[in-house]
């Protein structure tokens, strides 16, 4: 990297002694970021440290506790670590994150810490080699539910291209820009110009979808480029399979 050390991005990773957090730290370091436990400014915070409450077992052997027999001290310990610990670390580091031009907070969970609906979401995303995200725009931003669903996962997105179709008064251009900023820390390759659909010109009475003819060629071009990138990135995905 030829970038001056004073301009290199810094990231703090919790639970980086093993597992997903360690892999995140290694990958960010390989990208040229400075991975530290403290810094005068942070560009990214990845919260991943957590416990299952099942004792010293492997993640796949972790089991849900039965409410009628669960140890309340164990429940308190799990919540102190997995819930309040995340809040405490994040709040403590907000002053450093606010000094960065484009700070990011990513909350990561292993399979053992996922609810069934999250595991299903991870399996569907992990099974794909490329994505097209279709988004509206509200107050210059994508829906909160969409950004939250993307941030729910990490490994499943890595090494895969993503294209965008946006619809709004001005084609959701600003919303897509924010989604592109989200894609980078998740190791997605955002590609090509978006397909921008206007509520005035591509919808009848702002409701019935009737796209203009040029958009057909734009969609075909986006899909062709997406497939080309998916093939080109296949070796990267093979070297770092998604943890679903």
Coordinates of N, CA and C in Angstrom, one line a residue:
X1 N 0.8 -1.2 0.0 CA 0.0 0.0 0.0 C 0.9 1.2 0.0
X2 N 0.6 2.2 -0.9 CA 1.3 3.5 -1.0 C 0.7 4.6 -0.2
X3 N -0.5 4.3 0.4 CA -1.2 5.3 1.2 C -0.4 5.7 2.4
X4 N -0.3 6.9 2.8 CA 0.4 7.3 4.0 C -0.2 6.7 5.2
X5 N 0.6 6.4 6.2 CA 0.1 5.7 7.4 C -1.0 6.6 8.1
X6 N -0.8 7.9 8.0 CA -1.8 8.8 8.7 C -3.1 8.8 8.1
X7 N -3.2 8.3 6.8 CA -4.5 8.3 6.1 C -5.1 6.9 6.0
X8 N -4.4 5.9 6.6 CA -5.0 4.5 6.6 C -6.2 4.4 7.5
X9 N -7.1 3.7 7.1 CA -8.3 3.5 7.9 C -8.0 2.5 9.0
X10 N -8.7 2.7 10.1 CA -8.5 1.9 11.3 C -9.8 1.2 11.7
X11 N -9.8 0.0 12.2 CA -11.0 -0.8 12.6 C -10.7 -1.4 13.9
X12 N -11.7 -1.5 14.8 CA -11.7 -2.2 16.0 C -12.6 -3.5 15.9
X13 N -12.0 -4.6 16.2 CA -12.8 -5.9 16.1 C -12.9 -6.5 17.5
X14 N -14.1 -6.7 18.0 CA -14.2 -7.4 19.3 C -14.2 -8.9 19.1
X15 N -13.7 -9.7 20.1 CA -13.7 -11.1 20.0 C -12.8 -11.6 18.9
X16 N -11.7 -10.9 18.6 CA -10.9 -11.3 17.5 C -9.8 -12.3 17.7
X17 N -9.9 -13.0 18.9 CA -9.0 -14.1 19.1 C -9.2 -15.4 18.4
X18 N -10.5 -15.5 17.8 CA -10.8 -16.7 17.1 C -12.0 -16.5 16.2
X19 N -12.3 -17.4 15.4 CA -13.6 -17.5 14.7 C -13.8 -16.4 13.7
X20 N -15.0 -15.9 13.5 CA -15.4 -14.9 12.5 C -14.6 -13.6 12.7
X21 N -14.5 -13.2 14.0 CA -13.9 -11.9 14.3 C -12.4 -11.9 13.8
X22 N -11.8 -13.1 14.1 CA -10.4 -13.2 13.7 C -10.3 -13.1 12.2
X23 N -11.2 -13.8 11.5 CA -11.2 -13.7 10.0 C -11.4 -12.3 9.5
X24 N -12.4 -11.6 10.2 CA -12.6 -10.2 9.8 C -11.3 -9.4 9.9
X25 N -10.7 -9.5 11.1 CA -9.4 -8.8 11.3 C -8.4 -9.1 10.3
X26 N -8.2 -10.3 9.9 CA -7.2 -10.7 8.9 C -7.6 -10.1 7.6
X27 N -8.9 -10.2 7.2 CA -9.3 -9.7 5.9 C -9.1 -8.1 5.8
X28 N -9.5 -7.4 6.9 CA -9.4 -6.0 6.9 C -7.9 -5.6 6.8
X29 N -7.1 -6.3 7.6 CA -5.6 -6.0 7.5 C -5.1 -6.3 6.1
X30 N -5.5 -7.3 5.5 CA -5.1 -7.6 4.1 C -5.5 -6.5 3.1
X31 N -6.6 -5.8 3.4 CA -7.1 -4.7 2.6 C -6.3 -3.4 2.9
X32 N -5.4 -3.5 3.9 CA -4.6 -2.3 4.2 C -5.1 -1.5 5.3
X33 N -6.2 -2.0 6.0 CA -6.7 -1.2 7.2 C -5.8 -1.6 8.4
X34 N -5.7 -0.6 9.3 CA -5.0 -0.8 10.6 C -6.0 -1.4 11.6
X35 N -5.8 -2.6 12.0 CA -6.7 -3.3 13.0 C -6.2 -3.1 14.4
X36 N -6.9 -2.4 15.2 CA -6.4 -2.0 16.5 C -7.4 -2.3 17.6
X37 N -7.0 -2.3 18.9 CA -7.9 -2.3 20.0 C -8.2 -0.9 20.5
X38 N -7.5 0.1 19.9 CA -7.8 1.5 20.3 C -7.1 2.4 19.3
X39 N -7.7 3.5 19.0 CA -7.2 4.5 18.0 C -7.8 5.8 18.3
X40 N -7.1 6.9 17.7 CA -7.7 8.2 17.9 C -8.9 8.5 17.0
X41 N -9.0 7.6 16.0 CA -10.2 7.7 15.1 C -10.5 6.3 14.6
X42 N -11.7 5.9 14.5 CA -12.1 4.6 14.0 C -13.0 4.8 12.7
X43 N -12.7 4.0 11.7 CA -13.5 4.0 10.5 C -14.6 2.9 10.5
X44 N -14.3 1.9 11.3 CA -15.3 0.7 11.4 C -15.2 0.0 12.7
X45 N -16.3 -0.4 13.2 CA -16.4 -1.2 14.4 C -17.2 -2.4 14.1
X46 N -16.6 -3.6 14.3 CA -17.3 -4.9 14.1 C -17.5 -5.5 15.4
X47 N -18.8 -5.6 15.9 CA -19.1 -6.3 17.1 C -19.4 -7.7 16.9
X48 N -18.6 -8.6 17.4 CA -18.9 -10.1 17.2 C -18.7 -10.9 18.5
X49 N -18.0 -10.4 19.5 CA -17.8 -11.2 20.7 C -19.1 -11.6 21.3
X50 N -19.3 -12.8 21.7 CA -20.5 -13.3 22.3 C -20.4 -14.6 22.9
X51 N -21.3 -15.0 23.7 CA -21.3 -16.3 24.4 C -22.7 -17.0 24.2
X52 N -22.8 -18.3 24.2 CA -24.0 -19.0 24.0 C -24.8 -19.3 25.3
X53 N -24.0 -19.4 26.4 CA -24.6 -19.9 27.6 C -24.8 -21.4 27.7
X54 N -24.2 -22.1 26.7 CA -24.3 -23.5 26.7 C -23.0 -24.2 27.3
X55 N -22.1 -23.4 27.8 CA -20.9 -23.9 28.3 C -19.8 -24.1 27.3
X56 N -18.8 -24.9 27.6 CA -17.7 -25.0 26.6 C -18.0 -26.1 25.6
X57 N -18.8 -25.7 24.6 CA -19.2 -26.6 23.5 C -18.9 -25.9 22.2
X58 N -18.9 -26.6 21.1 CA -18.7 -26.0 19.8 C -20.0 -25.4 19.4
X59 N -20.0 -24.4 18.5 CA -21.2 -23.7 18.1 C -22.3 -24.6 17.6
X60 N -21.9 -25.6 16.9 CA -23.0 -26.5 16.4 C -23.7 -27.3 17.4
X61 N -23.0 -27.4 18.6 CA -23.6 -28.2 19.7 C -24.3 -27.3 20.7
X62 N -24.3 -26.0 20.5 CA -25.0 -25.1 21.4 C -26.5 -25.3 21.3
X63 N -27.2 -25.3 22.4 CA -28.7 -25.6 22.4 C -29.4 -24.5 23.2
X64 N -30.7 -24.2 22.8 CA -31.5 -23.3 23.5 C -31.8 -23.8 24.9
X65 N -31.9 -22.9 25.9 CA -32.2 -23.3 27.2 C -33.7 -23.4 27.5
X66 N -34.1 -24.3 28.4 CA -35.5 -24.5 28.7 C -35.9 -23.5 29.8
X67 N -36.9 -22.6 29.6 CA -37.2 -21.5 30.6 C -37.4 -22.1 32.0
X68 N -38.1 -23.3 32.1 CA -38.4 -23.8 33.4 C -37.2 -24.2 34.2
X69 N -36.1 -24.5 33.6 CA -34.9 -25.0 34.3 C -33.7 -24.2 34.0
X70 N -33.8 -23.1 33.3 CA -32.6 -22.3 33.0 C -32.0 -21.6 34.2
X71 N -30.7 -21.5 34.2 CA -30.0 -20.9 35.3 C -30.0 -19.3 35.1
X72 N -30.7 -18.6 36.0 CA -30.8 -17.2 35.8 C -29.5 -16.4 35.8
X73 N -28.5 -16.9 36.6 CA -27.2 -16.2 36.6 C -26.6 -16.4 35.2
X74 N -26.8 -17.5 34.5 CA -26.3 -17.7 33.2 C -26.9 -16.8 32.2
X75 N -28.3 -16.6 32.3 CA -29.0 -15.7 31.4 C -28.5 -14.3 31.6
X76 N -28.3 -13.9 32.9 CA -27.8 -12.5 33.1 C -26.4 -12.4 32.4
X77 N -25.6 -13.4 32.6 CA -24.2 -13.3 32.0 C -24.3 -13.2 30.5
X78 N -25.2 -14.0 29.8 CA -25.3 -13.9 28.4 C -25.8 -12.5 28.0
X79 N -26.8 -12.0 28.7 CA -27.3 -10.7 28.3 C -26.3 -9.6 28.5
X80 N -25.5 -9.7 29.6 CA -24.5 -8.7 29.9 C -23.4 -8.7 28.8
X81 N -23.1 -9.9 28.2 CA -22.1 -10.0 27.2 C -22.7 -9.6 25.8
X82 N -23.8 -10.3 25.4 CA -24.3 -10.2 24.1 C -25.1 -9.0 23.8
X83 N -25.7 -8.4 24.8 CA -26.6 -7.3 24.6 C -26.0 -6.0 25.1
X84 N -25.8 -6.0 26.5 CA -25.3 -4.8 27.1 C -23.9 -4.5 26.7
X85 N -23.1 -5.6 26.5 CA -21.7 -5.5 26.1 C -21.6 -4.8 24.8
X86 N -22.4 -5.1 23.8 CA -22.4 -4.5 22.5 C -22.7 -3.0 22.6
X87 N -23.7 -2.7 23.4 CA -24.1 -1.3 23.6 C -23.0 -0.5 24.3
X88 N -22.4 -1.1 25.3 CA -21.4 -0.4 26.0 C -20.1 -0.1 25.1
X89 N -19.7 -1.1 24.4 CA -18.6 -0.9 23.5 C -18.9 0.1 22.4
X90 N -20.1 0.0 21.8 CA -20.4 1.0 20.8 C -20.5 2.4 21.3
X91 N -21.1 2.6 22.5 CA -21.3 3.9 23.0 C -19.9 4.5 23.4
X92 N -19.0 3.6 23.9 CA -17.7 4.1 24.3 C -16.9 4.5 23.1
X93 N -17.1 3.9 21.9 CA -16.3 4.2 20.8 C -17.0 5.2 19.8
X94 N -18.2 5.7 20.1 CA -18.9 6.6 19.2 C -18.1 7.9 19.0
X95 N -17.4 8.5 20.0 CA -16.6 9.7 19.8 C -15.5 9.5 18.8
X96 N -14.9 8.3 18.7 CA -13.9 8.0 17.7 C -14.5 7.8 16.4
X97 N -15.6 7.1 16.3 CA -16.3 6.8 15.0 C -16.8 8.1 14.4
X98 N -17.2 9.1 15.2 CA -17.7 10.3 14.7 C -16.7 11.2 14.0
X99 N -15.4 10.9 14.3 CA -14.3 11.6 13.7 C -14.0 11.1 12.3
X100 N -14.5 10.0 11.9 CA -14.2 9.4 10.6 C -15.2 10.0 9.6
X101 N -14.8 10.1 8.3 CA -15.6 10.7 7.3 C -16.8 9.9 6.9
X102 N -16.7 8.5 7.0 CA -17.8 7.6 6.7 C -17.7 6.4 7.6
X103 N -18.1 6.6 8.9 CA -18.0 5.5 9.9 C -19.0 4.4 9.6
X104 N -18.6 3.2 10.0 CA -19.5 2.0 9.9 C -19.5 1.2 11.1
X105 N -20.7 0.7 11.5 CA -20.8 -0.2 12.6 C -21.5 -1.5 12.1
X106 N -20.8 -2.6 12.2 CA -21.3 -3.9 11.7 C -21.5 -4.9 12.9
X107 N -22.6 -5.4 13.2 CA -22.9 -6.3 14.2 C -23.0 -7.7 13.6
X108 N -22.0 -8.6 14.0 CA -21.9 -9.9 13.3 C -22.3 -11.0 14.3
X109 N -22.9 -12.0 13.9 CA -23.2 -13.2 14.7 C -22.9 -14.5 14.0
X110 N -22.4 -15.4 14.8 CA -22.1 -16.7 14.3 C -23.4 -17.5 14.2
X111 N -23.4 -18.7 13.6 CA -24.6 -19.5 13.4 C -25.2 -19.8 14.8
X112 N -24.4 -20.0 15.8 CA -24.9 -20.4 17.1 C -25.7 -19.3 17.7
X113 N -25.4 -18.1 17.4 CA -26.2 -17.0 18.0 C -27.3 -16.5 17.2
X114 N -27.7 -17.2 16.1 CA -28.7 -16.7 15.2 C -30.1 -17.4 15.5
X115 N -31.1 -16.6 15.4 CA -32.4 -17.1 15.5 C -32.7 -17.9 14.2
X116 N -33.8 -18.7 14.2 CA -34.1 -19.5 13.0 C -34.3 -18.7 11.8
X117 N -35.0 -17.5 11.9 CA -35.3 -16.7 10.8 C -34.0 -16.1 10.2
X118 N -33.0 -15.9 11.1 CA -31.7 -15.3 10.6 C -31.0 -16.4 9.9
X119 N -31.1 -17.7 10.4 CA -30.4 -18.8 9.7 C -31.0 -19.0 8.3
X120 N -32.3 -18.9 8.2 CA -32.9 -19.1 6.9 C -32.5 -18.0 6.0
X121 N -32.4 -16.8 6.5 CA -31.9 -15.6 5.6 C -30.5 -15.9 5.2
X122 N -29.7 -16.3 6.1 CA -28.2 -16.6 5.8 C -28.1 -17.7 4.8
X123 N -28.9 -18.7 4.9 CA -28.8 -19.8 3.9 C -29.2 -19.3 2.5
X124 N -30.3 -18.5 2.4 CA -30.7 -18.0 1.1 C -29.6 -17.1 0.5
X125 N -29.1 -16.2 1.3 CA -28.1 -15.3 0.8 C -26.8 -16.1 0.5
X126 N -26.4 -17.0 1.3 CA -25.2 -17.8 1.1 C -25.2 -18.6 -0.1
X127 N -26.4 -19.0 -0.5 CA -26.6 -19.9 -1.7 C -26.4 -19.1 -3.0
X128 N -26.4 -17.8 -3.0 CA -26.3 -17.0 -4.2 C -24.9 -16.5 -4.5
X129 N -24.6 -16.3 -5.8 CA -23.3 -15.8 -6.2 C -23.3 -14.4 -6.6
X130 N -24.5 -13.8 -6.7 CA -24.6 -12.4 -7.1 C -26.0 -11.9 -6.7
X131 N -26.1 -10.5 -6.6 CA -27.4 -10.0 -6.1 C -27.8 -8.8 -6.9
X132 N -29.1 -8.6 -7.1 CA -29.7 -7.3 -7.6 C -30.6 -6.8 -6.5
X133 N -30.3 -5.6 -5.9 CA -31.1 -5.0 -4.9 C -32.0 -4.0 -5.5
X134 N -33.3 -4.2 -5.2 CA -34.3 -3.2 -5.7 C -34.8 -2.4 -4.5
X135 N -34.7 -1.1 -4.6 CA -35.0 -0.2 -3.5 C -35.7 1.0 -3.8
X136 N -36.7 1.4 -3.0 CA -37.3 2.7 -3.1 C -36.4 3.7 -2.4
X137 N -36.8 5.0 -2.3 CA -36.1 6.0 -1.6 C -37.0 6.8 -0.7
X138 N -36.6 6.9 0.6 CA -37.4 7.7 1.5 C -36.4 8.7 2.2
X139 N -36.7 10.0 1.9 CA -35.9 11.1 2.5 C -34.4 10.8 2.2
X140 N -34.1 10.6 0.9 CA -32.8 10.4 0.3 C -32.1 9.1 0.8
X141 N -32.8 8.2 1.4 CA -32.2 7.0 2.0 C -33.0 5.7 1.6
X142 N -32.4 4.5 1.6 CA -33.1 3.3 1.4 C -33.9 3.0 2.7
X143 N -34.9 2.1 2.6 CA -35.7 1.7 3.8 C -34.8 1.2 4.9
X144 N -35.0 1.5 6.2 CA -34.3 1.0 7.3 C -34.3 -0.5 7.3
X145 N -35.4 -1.1 7.0 CA -35.5 -2.6 7.0 C -34.6 -3.2 6.1
X146 N -34.3 -2.6 4.9 CA -33.4 -3.2 3.9 C -32.0 -3.1 4.4
X147 N -31.5 -1.9 4.9 CA -30.2 -1.8 5.4 C -29.9 -2.7 6.6
X148 N -31.0 -2.9 7.5 CA -30.8 -3.8 8.6 C -30.7 -5.2 8.2
X149 N -31.5 -5.6 7.2 CA -31.4 -7.0 6.7 C -30.0 -7.3 6.1
X150 N -29.4 -6.3 5.4 CA -28.1 -6.5 4.9 C -27.1 -6.6 6.0
X151 N -27.2 -5.7 7.0 CA -26.2 -5.7 8.1 C -26.3 -6.9 9.0
X152 N -27.4 -7.7 8.9 CA -27.6 -8.8 9.7 C -26.6 -9.9 9.4
X153 N -26.0 -9.9 8.2 CA -25.1 -10.9 7.8 C -23.7 -10.3 7.5
X154 N -22.7 -11.2 7.3 CA -21.4 -10.7 6.9 C -20.7 -11.6 5.9
X155 N -20.4 -12.8 6.4 CA -19.6 -13.8 5.6 C -20.4 -14.1 4.3
X156 N -21.7 -14.2 4.4 CA -22.5 -14.6 3.2 C -22.4 -13.6 2.0
X157 N -22.1 -12.4 2.3 CA -22.0 -11.4 1.2 C -20.7 -11.4 0.5
X158 N -19.6 -11.8 1.2 CA -18.3 -11.6 0.7 C -17.9 -12.2 -0.6
X159 N -17.2 -11.4 -1.4 CA -16.7 -11.9 -2.7 C -17.8 -12.0 -3.8
X160 N -18.9 -11.3 -3.6 CA -20.0 -11.4 -4.6 C -20.4 -10.0 -5.1
X161 N -20.8 -9.9 -6.4 CA -21.1 -8.6 -6.9 C -22.6 -8.3 -6.6
X162 N -22.9 -7.0 -6.6 CA -24.2 -6.6 -6.4 C -24.5 -5.4 -7.3
X163 N -25.7 -5.4 -7.9 CA -26.2 -4.3 -8.7 C -27.5 -3.8 -8.1
X164 N -27.9 -2.6 -8.6 CA -29.0 -1.9 -8.0 C -30.0 -1.4 -9.0
X165 N -31.3 -1.5 -8.6 CA -32.4 -0.9 -9.3 C -33.1 -0.1 -8.2
X166 N -33.2 1.2 -8.5 CA -33.9 2.1 -7.6 C -35.1 2.8 -8.2
X167 N -36.1 3.1 -7.4 CA -37.3 3.8 -7.9 C -37.7 4.9 -6.9
X168 N -37.9 6.1 -7.4 CA -38.3 7.2 -6.6 C -38.5 8.4 -7.5
X169 N -38.7 9.6 -7.0 CA -38.9 10.8 -7.8 C -37.8 11.0 -8.7
X170 N -36.6 10.8 -8.2 CA -35.3 11.0 -9.0 C -34.6 9.7 -9.1
X171 N -35.3 8.6 -9.2 CA -34.7 7.3 -9.4 C -33.9 6.7 -8.2
X172 N -34.2 7.2 -7.0 CA -33.5 6.6 -5.8 C -32.0 6.7 -5.9
X173 N -31.5 7.7 -6.6 CA -30.0 7.8 -6.8 C -29.3 7.9 -5.5
X174 N -29.8 8.7 -4.6 CA -29.1 8.9 -3.3 C -29.2 7.7 -2.4
X175 N -30.3 7.0 -2.4 CA -30.5 5.8 -1.7 C -29.5 4.7 -2.1
X176 N -29.3 4.6 -3.4 CA -28.4 3.6 -3.9 C -27.0 3.9 -3.6
X177 N -26.6 5.2 -3.5 CA -25.3 5.6 -3.1 C -25.0 5.2 -1.7
X178 N -26.0 5.3 -0.8 CA -25.8 4.8 0.6 C -25.7 3.3 0.6
X179 N -26.4 2.6 -0.2 CA -26.3 1.1 -0.2 C -24.9 0.7 -0.8
X180 N -24.3 1.5 -1.7 CA -23.0 1.2 -2.2 C -22.0 1.4 -1.1
X181 N -22.2 2.4 -0.3 CA -21.2 2.6 0.9 C -21.3 1.5 1.9
X182 N -22.5 0.8 2.0 CA -22.7 -0.3 2.9 C -22.0 -1.5 2.3
X183 N -22.0 -1.7 1.0 CA -21.5 -2.9 0.4 C -20.0 -3.1 0.6
X184 N -19.2 -2.0 0.6 CA -17.8 -2.2 0.7 C -17.3 -2.9 2.0
X185 N -17.7 -2.4 3.2 CA -17.3 -3.1 4.4 C -17.7 -4.6 4.5
X186 N -18.8 -4.9 3.7 CA -19.2 -6.3 3.7 C -18.6 -7.1 2.6
X187 N -17.6 -6.5 2.0 CA -16.7 -7.2 1.0 C -17.6 -7.6 -0.3
X188 N -18.6 -6.8 -0.6 CA -19.3 -7.0 -1.8 C -18.7 -6.1 -2.9
X189 N -18.8 -6.5 -4.2 CA -18.4 -5.6 -5.3 C -19.6 -5.0 -5.9
X190 N -19.8 -3.7 -5.6 CA -20.9 -3.0 -6.3 C -20.5 -2.6 -7.7
X191 N -21.4 -2.9 -8.6 CA -21.0 -2.7 -10.0 C -21.9 -1.8 -10.8
X192 N -21.3 -1.3 -11.8 CA -22.1 -0.6 -12.9 C -23.0 0.6 -12.5
X193 N -23.5 1.3 -13.4 CA -24.5 2.3 -13.1 C -25.8 1.6 -12.7
X194 N -26.6 2.2 -11.8 CA -27.8 1.6 -11.4 C -28.9 1.8 -12.5
X195 N -29.9 1.0 -12.4 CA -31.1 1.3 -13.2 C -32.0 2.2 -12.3
X196 N -32.2 3.4 -12.8 CA -33.0 4.4 -12.1 C -34.4 4.6 -12.7
X197 N -35.4 4.2 -11.9 CA -36.8 4.3 -12.3 C -37.4 5.6 -11.7
X198 N -38.1 6.4 -12.5 CA -38.7 7.6 -12.0 C -40.2 7.3 -11.7
X199 N -40.6 7.8 -10.6 CA -42.1 7.6 -10.3 C -42.9 8.5 -11.2
X200 N -42.4 9.5 -11.8 CA -43.1 10.4 -12.7 C -43.2 9.8 -14.1
X201 N -42.1 9.2 -14.5 CA -42.0 8.8 -15.9 C -42.1 7.3 -16.1
X202 N -41.9 6.5 -15.1 CA -42.0 5.0 -15.3 C -43.2 4.4 -14.5
X203 N -44.0 5.2 -13.9 CA -45.2 4.7 -13.2 C -46.4 5.6 -13.7
X204 N -47.5 4.9 -13.8 CA -48.8 5.7 -14.1 C -49.4 6.1 -12.8
X205 N -49.6 7.4 -12.7 CA -50.3 7.9 -11.4 C -49.5 7.5 -10.2
X206 N -48.1 7.4 -10.4 CA -47.2 7.1 -9.3 C -47.5 5.7 -8.7
X207 N -48.2 4.8 -9.4 CA -48.6 3.5 -8.8 C -48.4 2.4 -9.7
X208 N -48.9 2.4 -10.9 CA -48.8 1.3 -11.9 C -47.5 1.3 -12.6
X209 N -46.7 0.3 -12.5 CA -45.4 0.2 -13.1 C -45.5 0.1 -14.7
X210 N -45.0 1.1 -15.4 CA -44.9 1.0 -16.9 C -43.6 1.7 -17.3
X211 N -42.5 0.9 -17.3 CA -41.2 1.5 -17.5 C -41.0 1.9 -18.9
X212 N -40.2 2.9 -19.1 CA -39.8 3.4 -20.5 C -38.9 2.3 -21.1
X213 N -39.0 2.3 -22.5 CA -38.3 1.2 -23.2 C -36.8 1.2 -23.0
X214 N -36.1 2.2 -22.8 CA -34.6 2.1 -22.6 C -34.2 1.3 -21.4
X215 N -35.1 1.3 -20.4 CA -34.8 0.6 -19.2 C -34.6 -0.9 -19.4
X216 N -35.2 -1.5 -20.5 CA -35.0 -2.9 -20.8 C -33.6 -3.2 -21.1
X217 N -32.9 -2.4 -21.9 CA -31.5 -2.6 -22.3 C -30.6 -2.3 -21.0
X218 N -31.0 -1.4 -20.2 CA -30.2 -1.2 -19.0 C -30.2 -2.4 -18.0
X219 N -31.4 -3.0 -17.9 CA -31.5 -4.2 -17.0 C -30.7 -5.3 -17.6
X220 N -30.8 -5.5 -18.9 CA -30.0 -6.6 -19.6 C -28.5 -6.4 -19.4
X221 N -28.1 -5.1 -19.6 CA -26.7 -4.8 -19.4 C -26.2 -5.0 -18.0
X222 N -27.1 -4.7 -17.0 CA -26.7 -4.9 -15.6 C -26.6 -6.4 -15.3
X223 N -27.5 -7.2 -15.8 CA -27.4 -8.6 -15.5 C -26.2 -9.2 -16.2
X224 N -25.9 -8.8 -17.4 CA -24.7 -9.3 -18.1 C -23.4 -9.0 -17.3
X225 N -23.3 -7.8 -16.8 CA -22.1 -7.4 -16.1 C -22.1 -8.1 -14.7
X226 N -23.2 -8.3 -14.1 CA -23.3 -9.0 -12.8 C -22.8 -10.4 -13.0
X227 N -23.2 -11.1 -14.0 CA -22.8 -12.5 -14.2 C -21.3 -12.6 -14.5
X228 N -20.8 -11.6 -15.3 CA -19.4 -11.6 -15.6 C -18.6 -11.4 -14.3
X229 N -19.0 -10.5 -13.4 CA -18.3 -10.3 -12.2 C -18.4 -11.5 -11.3
X230 N -19.6 -12.2 -11.3 CA -19.8 -13.4 -10.5 C -18.8 -14.5 -10.9
X231 N -18.6 -14.6 -12.2 CA -17.6 -15.6 -12.7 C -16.2 -15.2 -12.3
X232 N -15.9 -14.0 -12.4 CA -14.5 -13.5 -12.1 C -14.2 -13.6 -10.6
X233 N -15.2 -13.5 -9.8 CA -14.9 -13.5 -8.3 C -15.1 -14.9 -7.8
X234 N -15.4 -15.9 -8.6 CA -15.6 -17.3 -8.1 C -14.4 -17.8 -7.3
X235 N -13.1 -17.6 -7.8 CA -12.0 -18.1 -7.0 C -11.9 -17.5 -5.6
X236 N -12.3 -16.2 -5.4 CA -12.3 -15.6 -4.1 C -13.3 -16.2 -3.2
X237 N -14.5 -16.5 -3.8 CA -15.6 -17.2 -2.9 C -15.1 -18.6 -2.6
X238 N -14.5 -19.3 -3.4 CA -14.0 -20.6 -3.1 C -13.0 -20.6 -2.0
X239 N -12.2 -19.6 -2.0 CA -11.1 -19.5 -0.9 C -11.7 -19.1 0.4
X240 N -12.8 -18.4 0.4 CA -13.5 -18.0 1.7 C -14.9 -18.3 1.6
X241 N -15.3 -19.5 1.9 CA -16.7 -19.9 1.8 C -17.6 -19.2 2.9
X242 N -18.8 -19.0 2.6 CA -19.7 -18.4 3.5 C -20.0 -19.3 4.7
X243 N -20.1 -18.8 5.9 CA -20.4 -19.6 7.1 C -21.9 -19.5 7.3
X244 N -22.6 -20.5 6.8 CA -24.1 -20.5 7.0 C -24.5 -21.6 7.9

